[in-house]
Tab-separated table of N, CA and C in Angstrom:
chain	number	residue	atom	x	y	z
A	544	MET	N	-27.915	-9.494	-145.962
A	544	MET	CA	-27.152	-9.801	-144.683
A	544	MET	C	-28.288	-9.821	-143.436
A	545	THR	N	-28.241	-10.872	-142.729
A	545	THR	CA	-29.089	-10.932	-141.484
A	545	THR	C	-28.486	-10.179	-140.248
A	546	LEU	N	-29.182	-9.946	-139.265
A	546	LEU	CA	-28.554	-9.144	-138.254
A	546	LEU	C	-27.778	-10.221	-137.233
A	547	MET	N	-28.192	-11.525	-137.376
A	547	MET	CA	-27.536	-12.615	-136.651
A	547	MET	C	-26.122	-12.705	-137.336
A	548	ASN	N	-25.974	-12.638	-138.519
A	548	ASN	CA	-24.715	-12.650	-139.147
A	548	ASN	C	-23.805	-11.560	-138.916
A	549	ALA	N	-24.455	-10.258	-138.653
A	549	ALA	CA	-23.668	-9.128	-138.330
A	549	ALA	C	-23.119	-9.362	-136.909
A	550	ILE	N	-23.875	-9.937	-135.798
A	550	ILE	CA	-23.426	-10.203	-134.575
A	550	ILE	C	-22.347	-11.302	-134.716
A	551	GLU	N	-22.457	-12.388	-135.624
A	551	GLU	CA	-21.269	-13.298	-135.766
A	551	GLU	C	-19.942	-12.787	-135.956
A	552	ILE	N	-20.151	-11.857	-136.943
A	552	ILE	CA	-18.788	-11.105	-137.498
A	552	ILE	C	-18.306	-10.346	-136.358
A	553	GLY	N	-19.025	-9.547	-135.575
A	553	GLY	CA	-18.671	-8.683	-134.571
A	553	GLY	C	-18.070	-9.672	-133.463
A	554	ALA	N	-18.786	-10.772	-133.202
A	554	ALA	CA	-18.322	-11.814	-132.184
A	554	ALA	C	-16.991	-12.341	-132.462
A	555	SER	N	-16.685	-12.677	-133.711
A	555	SER	CA	-15.427	-13.172	-134.115
A	555	SER	C	-14.374	-12.258	-134.058
A	556	GLY	N	-14.618	-10.940	-134.219
A	556	GLY	CA	-13.615	-9.894	-134.014
A	556	GLY	C	-13.347	-9.720	-132.503
A	557	LEU	N	-14.271	-9.861	-131.558
A	557	LEU	CA	-14.210	-9.790	-130.187
A	557	LEU	C	-13.160	-10.730	-129.693
A	558	THR	N	-13.360	-12.031	-130.220
A	558	THR	CA	-12.732	-13.290	-129.802
A	558	THR	C	-11.218	-13.127	-130.306
A	559	ALA	N	-10.963	-12.649	-131.540
A	559	ALA	CA	-9.764	-12.484	-131.989
A	559	ALA	C	-8.884	-11.340	-131.296
A	560	GLN	N	-9.576	-10.274	-131.061
A	560	GLN	CA	-8.779	-9.271	-130.114
A	560	GLN	C	-8.450	-9.511	-128.822
A	561	ARG	N	-9.495	-10.341	-128.186
A	561	ARG	CA	-9.251	-10.755	-126.829
A	561	ARG	C	-7.957	-11.683	-126.818
A	562	LYS	N	-7.775	-12.518	-127.842
A	562	LYS	CA	-6.642	-13.529	-127.786
A	562	LYS	C	-5.383	-12.688	-128.101
A	563	ARG	N	-5.392	-11.708	-128.966
A	563	ARG	CA	-4.272	-10.708	-129.277
A	563	ARG	C	-3.948	-10.014	-128.068
A	564	LEU	N	-4.854	-9.653	-127.222
A	564	LEU	CA	-4.534	-8.871	-126.030
A	564	LEU	C	-3.744	-9.813	-124.931
A	565	GLU	N	-4.264	-11.022	-124.895
A	565	GLU	CA	-3.750	-11.945	-124.074
A	565	GLU	C	-2.106	-12.145	-124.535
A	566	VAL	N	-1.826	-12.361	-125.720
A	566	VAL	CA	-0.588	-12.489	-126.265
A	566	VAL	C	0.343	-11.223	-126.000
A	567	LEU	N	-0.296	-10.137	-126.375
A	567	LEU	CA	0.399	-8.841	-126.097
A	567	LEU	C	0.910	-8.675	-124.578
A	568	ILE	N	-0.102	-8.852	-123.661
A	568	ILE	CA	0.189	-8.825	-122.321
A	568	ILE	C	1.340	-9.760	-121.923
A	569	SER	N	1.110	-10.972	-122.294
A	569	SER	CA	2.066	-11.939	-122.068
A	569	SER	C	3.689	-11.564	-122.374
A	570	ASN	N	3.670	-10.808	-123.763
A	570	ASN	CA	4.978	-10.266	-124.140
A	570	ASN	C	5.534	-9.111	-123.053
A	571	LEU	N	4.447	-8.337	-122.754
A	571	LEU	CA	4.865	-7.198	-121.765
A	571	LEU	C	5.355	-7.840	-120.455
A	572	VAL	N	4.681	-8.771	-119.945
A	572	VAL	CA	5.083	-9.335	-118.561
A	572	VAL	C	6.455	-9.989	-118.661
A	573	ASN	N	6.703	-10.554	-119.888
A	573	ASN	CA	8.062	-11.267	-120.040
A	573	ASN	C	9.252	-10.405	-120.562
A	574	ALA	N	8.973	-9.195	-120.720
A	574	ALA	CA	9.981	-8.240	-121.404
A	574	ALA	C	11.286	-8.225	-120.653
A	575	LYS	N	11.292	-8.368	-119.449
A	575	LYS	CA	12.678	-8.269	-118.737
A	575	LYS	C	13.002	-9.689	-117.988
A	576	THR	N	12.342	-10.646	-118.347
A	576	THR	CA	12.726	-11.932	-117.835
A	576	THR	C	14.133	-12.395	-118.338
A	577	THR	N	14.705	-13.068	-117.523
A	577	THR	CA	15.971	-13.768	-117.943
A	577	THR	C	16.062	-15.305	-117.641
A	578	MET	N	16.786	-15.948	-118.315
A	578	MET	CA	17.112	-17.356	-118.032
A	578	MET	C	18.460	-17.836	-117.991
A	579	PRO	N	18.683	-18.920	-117.119
A	579	PRO	CA	19.998	-19.291	-116.923
A	579	PRO	C	20.851	-19.504	-118.265
A	580	PRO	N	22.119	-19.460	-118.178
A	580	PRO	CA	23.059	-19.603	-119.431
A	580	PRO	C	22.664	-20.879	-120.038
A	581	GLY	N	22.486	-21.141	-121.456
A	581	GLY	CA	22.094	-22.215	-122.165
A	581	GLY	C	20.634	-22.282	-122.383
A	582	VAL	N	19.913	-21.506	-121.711
A	582	VAL	CA	18.331	-21.738	-121.782
A	582	VAL	C	17.926	-20.512	-122.708
A	583	GLU	N	17.270	-20.710	-123.686
A	583	GLU	CA	16.737	-19.525	-124.538
A	583	GLU	C	15.751	-18.732	-123.806
A	584	PRO	N	15.838	-17.398	-124.027
A	584	PRO	CA	14.930	-16.327	-123.220
A	584	PRO	C	13.575	-16.284	-123.957
A	585	PHE	N	12.715	-15.918	-123.209
A	585	PHE	CA	11.397	-15.643	-123.827
A	585	PHE	C	11.526	-14.965	-125.116
A	586	ARG	N	10.560	-15.491	-126.118
A	586	ARG	CA	10.568	-14.793	-127.494
A	586	ARG	C	9.116	-14.148	-127.517
A	587	ARG	N	9.219	-13.065	-128.148
A	587	ARG	CA	8.055	-12.216	-128.406
A	587	ARG	C	6.984	-12.978	-129.329
A	588	LYS	N	5.857	-12.988	-129.118
A	588	LYS	CA	4.856	-13.748	-129.905
A	588	LYS	C	3.834	-12.634	-130.575
A	589	ASP	N	3.327	-13.066	-131.611
A	589	ASP	CA	2.348	-12.116	-132.435
A	589	ASP	C	1.236	-12.932	-132.980
A	590	VAL	N	-0.086	-12.459	-133.143
A	590	VAL	CA	-1.209	-13.096	-133.509
A	590	VAL	C	-1.351	-12.773	-135.018
A	591	LEU	N	-1.568	-13.785	-135.679
A	591	LEU	CA	-1.934	-13.471	-137.118
A	591	LEU	C	-3.379	-13.751	-137.424
A	592	PHE	N	-4.221	-12.946	-138.042
A	592	PHE	CA	-5.467	-13.076	-138.300
A	592	PHE	C	-5.849	-13.519	-139.798
A	593	ASN	N	-6.953	-14.242	-140.004
A	593	ASN	CA	-7.327	-14.655	-141.255
A	593	ASN	C	-8.826	-14.141	-141.529
A	594	ALA	N	-9.295	-13.796	-142.580
A	594	ALA	CA	-10.663	-13.698	-142.935
A	594	ALA	C	-11.362	-14.813	-143.255
A	595	VAL	N	-12.493	-15.174	-142.611
A	595	VAL	CA	-13.424	-16.468	-143.015
A	595	VAL	C	-14.819	-15.956	-143.205
A	596	GLU	N	-15.150	-16.939	-144.220
A	596	GLU	CA	-16.501	-16.713	-144.485
A	596	GLU	C	-17.514	-17.083	-143.300
A	597	PRO	N	-18.643	-16.347	-143.296
A	597	PRO	CA	-19.725	-16.616	-142.167
A	597	PRO	C	-20.517	-18.010	-142.568
A	598	GLU	N	-21.121	-18.505	-141.627
A	598	GLU	CA	-21.844	-19.783	-141.839
A	598	GLU	C	-22.818	-19.765	-142.868
A	599	GLN	N	-23.548	-18.426	-143.079
A	599	GLN	CA	-24.537	-18.369	-144.097
A	599	GLN	C	-24.122	-17.275	-145.143
A	600	SER	N	-24.509	-17.599	-146.289
A	600	SER	CA	-24.297	-16.524	-147.394
A	600	SER	C	-25.100	-15.213	-147.081
A	601	PHE	N	-24.445	-14.201	-147.607
A	601	PHE	CA	-24.933	-12.819	-147.545
A	601	PHE	C	-25.613	-12.440	-148.872
A	602	GLY	N	-25.381	-13.143	-149.890
A	602	GLY	CA	-25.712	-12.881	-151.184
A	602	GLY	C	-24.551	-12.390	-151.909
A	603	SER	N	-24.776	-12.099	-153.099
A	603	SER	CA	-23.515	-11.837	-154.106
A	603	SER	C	-22.856	-10.429	-153.579
A	604	VAL	N	-23.621	-9.427	-153.349
A	604	VAL	CA	-23.123	-8.139	-153.054
A	604	VAL	C	-22.122	-8.162	-151.829
A	605	PHE	N	-22.535	-8.881	-150.747
A	605	PHE	CA	-21.709	-9.008	-149.494
A	605	PHE	C	-20.678	-10.140	-149.557
A	606	ASP	N	-20.634	-10.867	-150.331
A	606	ASP	CA	-19.839	-12.157	-150.124
A	606	ASP	C	-18.346	-11.699	-150.101
A	607	GLU	N	-17.954	-10.806	-150.707
A	607	GLU	CA	-16.514	-10.390	-150.508
A	607	GLU	C	-16.230	-9.476	-149.340
A	608	ALA	N	-17.175	-8.413	-149.301
A	608	ALA	CA	-16.963	-7.423	-148.219
A	608	ALA	C	-17.229	-7.929	-146.722
A	609	SER	N	-18.019	-8.715	-146.493
A	609	SER	CA	-18.489	-9.133	-145.215
A	609	SER	C	-18.135	-10.443	-144.667
A	610	LYS	N	-16.943	-10.335	-144.122
A	610	LYS	CA	-16.311	-11.630	-143.436
A	610	LYS	C	-15.935	-11.410	-141.991
A	611	GLY	N	-15.995	-12.578	-141.252
A	611	GLY	CA	-15.445	-12.674	-139.969
A	611	GLY	C	-14.050	-12.630	-139.872
A	612	VAL	N	-13.431	-12.883	-138.730
A	612	VAL	CA	-11.994	-13.084	-138.577
A	612	VAL	C	-11.639	-14.169	-137.599
A	613	GLU	N	-10.627	-14.824	-137.843
A	613	GLU	CA	-10.235	-15.833	-136.931
A	613	GLU	C	-8.611	-15.821	-136.755
A	614	ILE	N	-8.270	-16.431	-135.951
A	614	ILE	CA	-6.683	-16.452	-135.696
A	614	ILE	C	-6.044	-17.764	-136.434
A	615	SER	N	-5.262	-17.152	-137.355
A	615	SER	CA	-4.560	-18.291	-138.123
A	615	SER	C	-3.441	-18.797	-137.512
A	616	GLU	N	-2.853	-18.386	-136.718
A	616	GLU	CA	-1.659	-18.762	-135.865
A	616	GLU	C	-1.049	-17.841	-135.027
A	617	ILE	N	-0.435	-18.341	-134.000
A	617	ILE	CA	0.487	-17.373	-133.132
A	617	ILE	C	1.915	-17.631	-133.563
A	618	VAL	N	2.555	-16.656	-133.949
A	618	VAL	CA	3.851	-16.803	-134.420
A	618	VAL	C	4.930	-16.199	-133.395
A	619	THR	N	5.966	-16.952	-133.288
A	619	THR	CA	6.960	-16.481	-132.258
A	619	THR	C	8.315	-15.768	-133.104
A	620	ASP	N	8.584	-14.666	-132.659
A	620	ASP	CA	9.574	-13.723	-133.124
A	620	ASP	C	11.001	-14.427	-133.213
A	621	ARG	N	11.644	-14.357	-134.236
A	621	ARG	CA	12.950	-15.028	-134.238
A	621	ARG	C	14.126	-14.216	-134.204
A	622	ASP	N	13.773	-12.920	-133.799
A	622	ASP	CA	14.854	-11.832	-133.663
A	622	ASP	C	15.858	-12.301	-132.601
A	623	ASP	N	17.097	-11.982	-132.704
A	623	ASP	CA	18.116	-12.348	-131.611
A	623	ASP	C	17.766	-11.729	-130.302
A	624	PRO	N	17.957	-12.380	-129.169
A	624	PRO	CA	17.878	-11.666	-127.821
A	624	PRO	C	18.771	-10.455	-127.796
A	625	ILE	N	18.569	-9.567	-126.688
A	625	ILE	CA	19.475	-8.521	-126.579
A	625	ILE	C	20.426	-9.053	-125.372
A	626	LYS	N	21.611	-8.820	-125.687
A	626	LYS	CA	22.782	-9.220	-124.973
A	626	LYS	C	23.406	-8.116	-124.152
A	627	ARG	N	23.237	-8.180	-122.878
A	627	ARG	CA	23.721	-6.977	-121.934
A	627	ARG	C	24.782	-7.655	-120.932
A	628	TYR	N	25.901	-6.911	-120.741
A	628	TYR	CA	26.892	-7.108	-119.973
A	628	TYR	C	26.520	-6.633	-118.519
A	629	GLU	N	26.304	-7.799	-117.810
A	629	GLU	CA	25.973	-7.578	-116.343
A	629	GLU	C	26.544	-8.779	-115.458
A	630	PRO	N	27.854	-8.763	-115.246
A	630	PRO	CA	28.525	-9.794	-114.716
A	630	PRO	C	28.030	-10.299	-113.306
A	631	GLY	N	27.274	-9.351	-112.686
A	631	GLY	CA	26.899	-9.691	-111.145
A	631	GLY	C	25.583	-10.396	-111.216
A	632	HIS	N	24.978	-10.468	-112.373
A	632	HIS	CA	23.622	-11.051	-112.417
A	632	HIS	C	23.493	-12.490	-112.347
A	633	GLN	N	22.474	-13.031	-111.741
A	633	GLN	CA	22.385	-14.636	-111.442
A	633	GLN	C	22.366	-15.394	-112.834
A	634	HIS	N	21.974	-14.780	-113.809
A	634	HIS	CA	21.872	-15.533	-115.079
A	634	HIS	C	22.826	-15.187	-116.084
A	635	ALA	N	24.046	-14.476	-115.686
A	635	ALA	CA	24.928	-14.195	-116.490
A	635	ALA	C	25.689	-15.433	-116.959
A	636	ASP	N	26.264	-15.406	-118.180
A	636	ASP	CA	27.160	-16.592	-118.635
A	636	ASP	C	28.644	-16.282	-118.256
A	637	LYS	N	29.543	-17.121	-118.646
A	637	LYS	CA	30.837	-17.014	-118.075
A	637	LYS	C	31.585	-15.940	-118.476
A	638	ASP	N	31.140	-15.081	-119.438
A	638	ASP	CA	31.716	-13.955	-120.004
A	638	ASP	C	30.985	-12.750	-119.181
A	639	GLY	N	30.039	-12.895	-118.581
A	639	GLY	CA	29.220	-11.907	-117.887
A	639	GLY	C	28.042	-11.202	-118.496
A	640	TYR	N	27.650	-12.008	-119.737
A	640	TYR	CA	26.623	-11.470	-120.290
A	640	TYR	C	25.128	-12.126	-120.204
A	641	VAL	N	24.017	-11.365	-120.108
A	641	VAL	CA	22.782	-11.947	-119.773
A	641	VAL	C	21.865	-11.668	-121.094
A	642	LEU	N	21.167	-12.701	-121.527
A	642	LEU	CA	20.156	-12.508	-122.572
A	642	LEU	C	18.744	-12.136	-122.141
A	643	TYR	N	18.288	-11.053	-122.737
A	643	TYR	CA	17.040	-10.429	-122.448
A	643	TYR	C	16.164	-10.719	-123.825
A	644	PRO	N	14.988	-10.907	-123.580
A	644	PRO	CA	13.976	-10.844	-124.776
A	644	PRO	C	14.078	-9.703	-125.642
A	645	ASN	N	13.923	-9.816	-126.894
A	645	ASN	CA	14.027	-8.659	-127.759
A	645	ASN	C	12.524	-8.158	-127.817
A	646	ILE	N	12.075	-7.632	-126.896
A	646	ILE	CA	10.812	-6.954	-126.771
A	646	ILE	C	10.858	-5.418	-126.343
A	647	ASN	N	10.245	-4.628	-127.150
A	647	ASN	CA	10.197	-3.232	-126.963
A	647	ASN	C	8.901	-2.927	-126.110
A	648	PRO	N	8.852	-2.443	-124.953
A	648	PRO	CA	7.781	-2.435	-124.305
A	648	PRO	C	6.816	-1.226	-124.774
A	649	MET	N	7.389	-0.341	-125.356
A	649	MET	CA	6.601	0.829	-125.990
A	649	MET	C	5.877	0.508	-127.149
A	650	LYS	N	6.440	-0.261	-127.968
A	650	LYS	CA	5.778	-1.026	-129.289
A	650	LYS	C	4.622	-1.883	-128.797
A	651	GLU	N	5.000	-2.641	-127.597
A	651	GLU	CA	3.915	-3.493	-127.227
A	651	GLU	C	2.698	-2.773	-126.723
A	652	MET	N	2.957	-1.643	-125.836
A	652	MET	CA	1.863	-0.813	-125.424
A	652	MET	C	1.064	-0.256	-126.588
A	653	VAL	N	1.710	0.098	-127.683
A	653	VAL	CA	0.801	0.748	-128.889
A	653	VAL	C	0.025	-0.448	-129.283
A	654	ASN	N	0.595	-1.575	-129.399
A	654	ASN	CA	-0.283	-2.577	-129.938
A	654	ASN	C	-1.448	-3.027	-129.068
A	655	VAL	N	-1.091	-2.987	-127.668
A	655	VAL	CA	-2.139	-3.142	-126.791
A	655	VAL	C	-3.201	-2.100	-126.864
A	656	LEU	N	-2.894	-0.990	-127.186
A	656	LEU	CA	-3.926	0.213	-127.366
A	656	LEU	C	-4.699	-0.065	-128.691
A	657	SER	N	-4.075	-0.520	-129.683
A	657	SER	CA	-4.577	-0.675	-130.839
A	657	SER	C	-5.594	-1.904	-130.728
A	658	ALA	N	-5.245	-2.974	-130.203
A	658	ALA	CA	-6.008	-4.099	-129.929
A	658	ALA	C	-7.308	-3.867	-128.970
A	659	THR	N	-7.079	-2.847	-128.047
A	659	THR	CA	-8.262	-2.627	-127.292
A	659	THR	C	-9.158	-1.721	-127.870
A	660	ARG	N	-8.753	-0.752	-128.863
A	660	ARG	CA	-9.603	-0.050	-129.745
A	660	ARG	C	-10.413	-0.841	-130.647
A	661	SER	N	-9.706	-1.971	-131.221
A	661	SER	CA	-10.442	-2.803	-132.145
A	661	SER	C	-11.439	-3.525	-131.450
A	662	TYR	N	-11.120	-4.034	-130.162
A	662	TYR	CA	-12.114	-4.651	-129.374
A	662	TYR	C	-13.265	-3.880	-129.090
A	663	GLU	N	-12.902	-2.499	-128.707
A	663	GLU	CA	-14.232	-1.657	-128.475
A	663	GLU	C	-14.918	-1.475	-129.672
A	664	ALA	N	-14.318	-1.301	-130.952
A	664	ALA	CA	-15.083	-1.042	-132.075
A	664	ALA	C	-16.050	-2.226	-132.415
A	665	ASN	N	-15.600	-3.445	-132.224
A	665	ASN	CA	-16.278	-4.697	-132.488
A	665	ASN	C	-17.626	-4.669	-131.604
A	666	LEU	N	-17.195	-4.351	-130.258
A	666	LEU	CA	-18.299	-4.410	-129.211
A	666	LEU	C	-19.365	-3.231	-129.664
A	667	GLN	N	-18.910	-2.262	-129.942
A	667	GLN	CA	-19.867	-1.075	-130.496
A	667	GLN	C	-20.827	-1.739	-131.601
A	668	ALA	N	-20.223	-2.334	-132.657
A	668	ALA	CA	-20.917	-2.755	-133.648
A	668	ALA	C	-21.978	-3.786	-133.193
A	669	VAL	N	-21.375	-4.688	-132.325
A	669	VAL	CA	-22.456	-5.703	-131.856
A	669	VAL	C	-23.533	-5.064	-131.154
A	670	ASN	N	-23.361	-4.170	-130.286
A	670	ASN	CA	-24.282	-3.392	-129.580
A	670	ASN	C	-25.390	-2.659	-130.433
A	671	GLN	N	-24.808	-2.101	-131.620
A	671	GLN	CA	-25.647	-1.380	-132.412
A	671	GLN	C	-26.608	-2.404	-133.182
A	672	VAL	N	-26.108	-3.604	-133.441
A	672	VAL	CA	-26.994	-4.520	-134.256
A	672	VAL	C	-28.080	-5.003	-133.106
A	673	LYS	N	-27.649	-5.118	-131.852
A	673	LYS	CA	-28.709	-5.569	-130.856
A	673	LYS	C	-29.796	-4.476	-130.740
A	674	LYS	N	-29.400	-3.247	-130.866
A	674	LYS	CA	-30.212	-2.104	-130.759
A	674	LYS	C	-31.237	-2.255	-131.963
A	675	MET	N	-30.687	-2.584	-133.205
A	675	MET	CA	-31.498	-2.634	-134.454
A	675	MET	C	-32.591	-3.890	-134.109
A	676	GLN	N	-31.948	-4.837	-133.616
A	676	GLN	CA	-33.197	-5.959	-133.427
A	676	GLN	C	-34.024	-5.621	-132.466
A	677	GLU	N	-33.837	-4.894	-131.364
A	677	GLU	CA	-34.769	-4.296	-130.496
A	677	GLU	C	-35.739	-3.468	-131.141
A	678	LYS	N	-35.422	-2.541	-131.916
A	678	LYS	CA	-36.253	-1.719	-132.742
A	678	LYS	C	-37.182	-2.485	-133.767
A	679	THR	N	-36.562	-3.486	-134.397
A	679	THR	CA	-37.428	-4.407	-135.242
A	679	THR	C	-38.437	-5.011	-134.536
A	680	LEU	N	-38.269	-5.312	-133.374
A	680	LEU	CA	-39.184	-6.086	-132.626
A	680	LEU	C	-40.310	-5.187	-132.017
A	681	GLU	N	-39.841	-3.845	-131.711
A	681	GLU	CA	-40.897	-2.839	-131.366
A	681	GLU	C	-41.735	-2.671	-132.455
A	682	ILE	N	-41.337	-2.480	-133.644
A	682	ILE	CA	-41.989	-2.202	-134.830
A	682	ILE	C	-43.090	-3.283	-134.989
A	683	LEU	N	-42.583	-4.397	-134.914
A	683	LEU	CA	-43.516	-5.724	-135.176
A	683	LEU	C	-44.642	-5.831	-134.055
A	684	LYS	N	-44.625	-5.085	-132.906
A	684	LYS	CA	-45.655	-5.440	-131.979
A	684	LYS	C	-46.920	-4.682	-132.396
């Protein structure tokens, strides 16, 4: 495995986690949004990852173990919205019910923390590889 391949793998993880954070923050921001009657409320989204082969081969030992990551798709949660009785709300239907997105802010915050930690781990891995490259150059001088 080359050091550049290691950076490519780490960079793919950074990109994927950044997109995941964007989607999770969007979920949090829209957790309490409502829409007029007849309009579907915001639906929670989630990011699905897929392992991908790097551009160059690592050799037989690392072929299965060392892969990057990419976003395979962003899926929309199909759970029913939360229905609350709020007859005075501007978006209440004729029966006085308002539809809220089925988003649990605490769960989303846990996912945000997880994505942040994953991002930090990928960043640390890339930084370590960069240090290894610097040491290699020092040795070659």
